[in-house]
Amino acid sequence: MRLRYAPALTLALMLGPVLAGLAGTLLPAIGIFPALGGWAPSLAAFKALLDWPGLERSVSLSLTTGLAATALSLVLTALIVGSWHGTRAFRWLETALSPLLSVPHAAAAFGIAFLIAPSGWISRALSPWATGWTRPPDLLIVQDPWGLAMTLGLVTKELPFLLLMTLAALPQAQPRRSLTVAQALGYGRLTGWLKVVLPRIYAQIRLPVYAVLAYSMSVVDVALILGPNTPPPLAVQVVRWMSDPDLAQRFTAAAGATLQLALVVGALGLWLAGETVAAGLGRRWIARGRRAHAEALARGIALVLGALSAGAVLAGLAGLALWSVAGFWSFPDALPDTLTLRPWMRHGPELLEPALDTLLIAGAATALALALTLACLQAEQRFGLTPGARSLWLLYLPLLIPQIAFLPGLQTLALMAGADMGRGAVILGHLVFVLPYVFLSLGDPFRSWDRRHATIAAALGAGPARIFWTLRLPMLLAPVLTAAAVGFAVSVGQYLPTLLIGAGRVQTLTTEAVALASGGDRRLIGLYAIAQTAVVVLGFALAIAAPRLVWANRRGMRGA
Amino acid sequence: MSESGLILDHLTILRDGAPLVALDLHISPGEVVTVMGPSGVGKSTLLAAITGTLAPGFTLQGGIRLDGRDLTALPPEARHVGILFQDDLLFPHLSVGANLAFGLSPAIRGRAARRHRVQEALAEIGMEGFADRDPATLSGGQKARVALMRMLLSEPRALLLDEPFSRLDAALRGQIRDLVFTRARALGLPTLLVTHDKEDAEAAGGRVIALAAQA
C-alpha cells in the first residue's frame, strides 16, 4: 500500500527544498555560480560582504532584535501564565489568543506602525492638549536605528505563539497538583509556578522558542515595515542584493545569507549556553527557598504588558481599518472627518487579482499539507511507527533554518536549471512552512482519538479505509479544519517565499502590502492589510463554524 | 475435540519478547468463559490478540481458531469476532440508526431492506422509532442495548466482553447482563468475558479462569 511511503514523501517535500536551497546558497557564496560565470571557488563574495560599510550594524541589529524579542516574549509568557493561569483574566486572554495568532505578521506590523508613528494614534490622542504638537513631530519612532519598534512588533506576535505552545504543554506537566503542593508549602502563586512548573514546561517549549529566535533574527517583512533602513537588519540587506539589477550582487547576497545562517546557529548556541546558566541560577534560587517575590507587582506587570501587547495588535488593526475608509483625516484629529468607501471602490478591483492568487496558493498548499499529514499520521498508526524526538526536530527544521538562508538558493538553482518559477513553485515553497504547522496542530488530536472505536468498527467488519473515511475523519472534523485554518494562515502570511521563489512575478496580498511599506499611502496600506487579515480570519471562522453546523444535532461532537 | 467454537491453542502473548499471558482454552458455542485477574495482568491484551488489534511490540505464539478457521493471519475486519467495551462507544457523529447500519452485514442489500432490518433490530431491544436519534441523548441502558445490537447485526461468530457492565449502575447492570448472556447463548456464540467483578463471573455461570501475573 502506498500509505507506507507517505512519511518519506512528506519529509522529501518538506526538507528537500531546504537542503537544496542551502546548497544553492552556499555554492555561490564560495564563488560557484556557473550561470553567472562563477566556476572556481573563491572568497571574493565574502570580501565584498566584509567591504560593505553597513555590515557591522546589520549584524548587530539581527542579533539584538532577535535575542531581545525572543527573551522578552519568553519572560512575558512565563509571567503571564504563572500569574494568571486558571483565572478569569486568563480565560479572557485565551479567547484573544487565536485572533491574535491569526493576524498576519505584516498586518500586525503595519497596525503597530500606525499606532506609534509620530502621526499615529497615540500621538494624536495626546495632541495637541498634552504635547502641544499641531504637526507630527520629526521623530524617528518607527524604523528607529536601534530596532526597538521592530522588537516590539515581533513581541506582539511571538508572545501569543509562545502562550499557545505553553498552554498546549501545560496538561502534561500537571501544574495544578504541583502548584497546590507548592502553595501548601507557603509559596506564592507566581513564585511557586516559576519554581516547580516552569522547568518542566520549558523543556517542552524549547523547540518553539528556538523557532522564535531563528525567525526574529532573520525576519524580512516586519523589518521592512518597522525596522531601520540604513542599514537594515542583515536579512533585509540580503533581499536587496538579491533584487539588485547587477547580477554580480547575487554572490554578495549568497555570502550574506550564509552569514545570516551562521548568526542564527551562533545565537542558538548562545541561547543554549544561556539555558545552562539560567538553569544553574534557577536551581540556586529554588534551593534558597524564598516563598514570594513581590508577587502582586509582578502579577500586575504581567497583566498590563500582556493586555498592552494584545491591545496594540487589535488597536493597530482597528486603525488600519479606519484608514481604509477614512475621508479627510488631518493630524491632531483622533478620528477622520468623514468615512468613505472610495478607497475600496477605487482600489478594490486591483486587489482582486492578488487576493485570488493568495487564495489559490494558500488553498493548494494547505490541501497538500493536510493530505500529507493525514497520510503520515494514518501510516504511523497502521504500521505502528513511533515518532521519536528526532522526528519532532525534523518537523521544526524548516522553522529553525532562517528562510533567508535557503530561499535565495532555491532561486539560484532555478536560474541554473532555467526553470520557470511560477505559482506551482510558490505553492511547493509555501508547503515547506505550512506542513510543520499543520502537522503540529493535527498530530495530538489525531493520536488521541479513542482507538477502541476502530477496534469496534473492525470487529463489525470495517476495513482500515472505511474506518478512516467514515469514522476517524468525520469525528476529527473540527481539529482537521482548525489545522487547515492554521496552515492557510501561515501560507497567507508568507512574504519571502512568495517574493523569492516567485521571482517577483507572483503577487499575493502580503507581497503587495509589504511593497507599500516605503510609500506611506496609509489608505492603501490599510486596505491591503485589512484584506490580508480578513482572508485569514475568514478561514478560522469557517473552521469554527463548519463543525458546529455539520454536527448541530450531535451532542457528543460538541467540544470535540 | 470438535473444532467448533473459539479455541486458544497454547496461546502465549509476548511483550517485547517476554511472555505476558499464556492460555490454552476451548470455548464451545453458547458457552461463557470468564477470565479474571487484577488490572495490568493482560486481560485486555488477550482480547486484542483475538480481535487482531495488538499494539506494536506485542507478538503471539500458538493459534487462535474460530469454528475451524485460523484467525491469527486474518486482519481484524475479517475475523467476525464481536467485542463490547465498558464504554458503549457508539459513534457520536452517526444517528442511532446509522450506528446500527454500520454493523449490519453488507449481505443485506438495498436501502429499504437495510432500513427495515435496522427498525426490526430497534424493536427487538424495545427502542422503536429511535433510528434518527442522536446517541448522546440516550440513557445509559439504551446506549448499552444499541451497542449490543450493533455488534449482533454484524453476525459475529464469537463474542468478547471487556468489562462491559462495569460502568452501568446496579439496577441496569443485571438487566443488561441477562440480555447479553441470553442473546449469546441463543445465537450459540462462544463468549469470553473479562472482568474483575465476581458478580459478573457468577452471572455468567460458566468456567472461571484466574489470570495471574507472569513471573
PDB file of C-alpha atoms in Angstrom, chain A residues 450 452 456, chain B residues 43-44 47 83-90 140 143-144 147 160-169 173 176 193-196 200:
ATOM      1  CA  ASP A 450     -10.105   6.681  21.004  1.00  0.00           C
ATOM      2  CA  ARG A 452     -11.424   1.427  20.616  1.00  0.00           C
ATOM      3  CA  ILE A 456     -15.273  -1.935  17.390  1.00  0.00           C
TER       4      ILE A 456
ATOM      5  CA  LYS B  43      -6.752  -9.226  30.165  1.00  0.00           C
ATOM      6  CA  SER B  44      -7.374  -6.538  27.563  1.00  0.00           C
ATOM      7  CA  LEU B  47      -8.848  -9.686  23.832  1.00  0.00           C
ATOM      8  CA  ILE B  83     -16.480  -7.058  21.104  1.00  0.00           C
ATOM      9  CA  LEU B  84     -18.142  -4.870  23.724  1.00  0.00           C
ATOM     10  CA  PHE B  85     -16.162  -2.478  25.912  1.00  0.00           C
ATOM     11  CA  GLN B  86     -17.061  -0.880  29.223  1.00  0.00           C
ATOM     12  CA  ASP B  87     -17.994   2.288  27.316  1.00  0.00           C
ATOM     13  CA  ASP B  88     -20.742   1.990  24.749  1.00  0.00           C
ATOM     14  CA  LEU B  89     -18.501   3.616  22.098  1.00  0.00           C
ATOM     15  CA  LEU B  90     -21.428   4.473  19.874  1.00  0.00           C
ATOM     16  CA  GLY B 140     -27.110   4.554  29.771  1.00  0.00           C
ATOM     17  CA  LYS B 143     -26.793   3.049  24.798  1.00  0.00           C
ATOM     18  CA  ALA B 144     -25.713  -0.345  26.089  1.00  0.00           C
ATOM     19  CA  ALA B 147     -24.088  -1.155  21.313  1.00  0.00           C
ATOM     20  CA  LEU B 160     -15.670 -10.821  23.575  1.00  0.00           C
ATOM     21  CA  LEU B 161     -16.727  -8.776  26.581  1.00  0.00           C
ATOM     22  CA  ASP B 162     -14.227  -6.317  28.102  1.00  0.00           C
ATOM     23  CA  GLU B 163     -15.856  -5.466  31.454  1.00  0.00           C
ATOM     24  CA  PRO B 164     -18.921  -4.227  29.586  1.00  0.00           C
ATOM     25  CA  PHE B 165     -21.109  -3.873  32.682  1.00  0.00           C
ATOM     26  CA  SER B 166     -18.764  -2.006  34.994  1.00  0.00           C
ATOM     27  CA  ARG B 167     -19.964   1.495  34.022  1.00  0.00           C
ATOM     28  CA  LEU B 168     -23.647   0.701  34.454  1.00  0.00           C
ATOM     29  CA  ASP B 169     -25.456   1.406  37.704  1.00  0.00           C
ATOM     30  CA  ARG B 173     -26.384  -3.981  35.392  1.00  0.00           C
ATOM     31  CA  ILE B 176     -28.110  -5.713  30.531  1.00  0.00           C
ATOM     32  CA  LEU B 193     -15.833 -12.347  29.437  1.00  0.00           C
ATOM     33  CA  VAL B 194     -13.030 -10.371  31.012  1.00  0.00           C
ATOM     34  CA  THR B 195     -13.813  -8.779  34.360  1.00  0.00           C
ATOM     35  CA  HIS B 196     -12.643  -8.207  37.881  1.00  0.00           C
ATOM     36  CA  ASP B 200     -20.298 -10.763  36.642  1.00  0.00           C
TER      37      ASP B 200
END
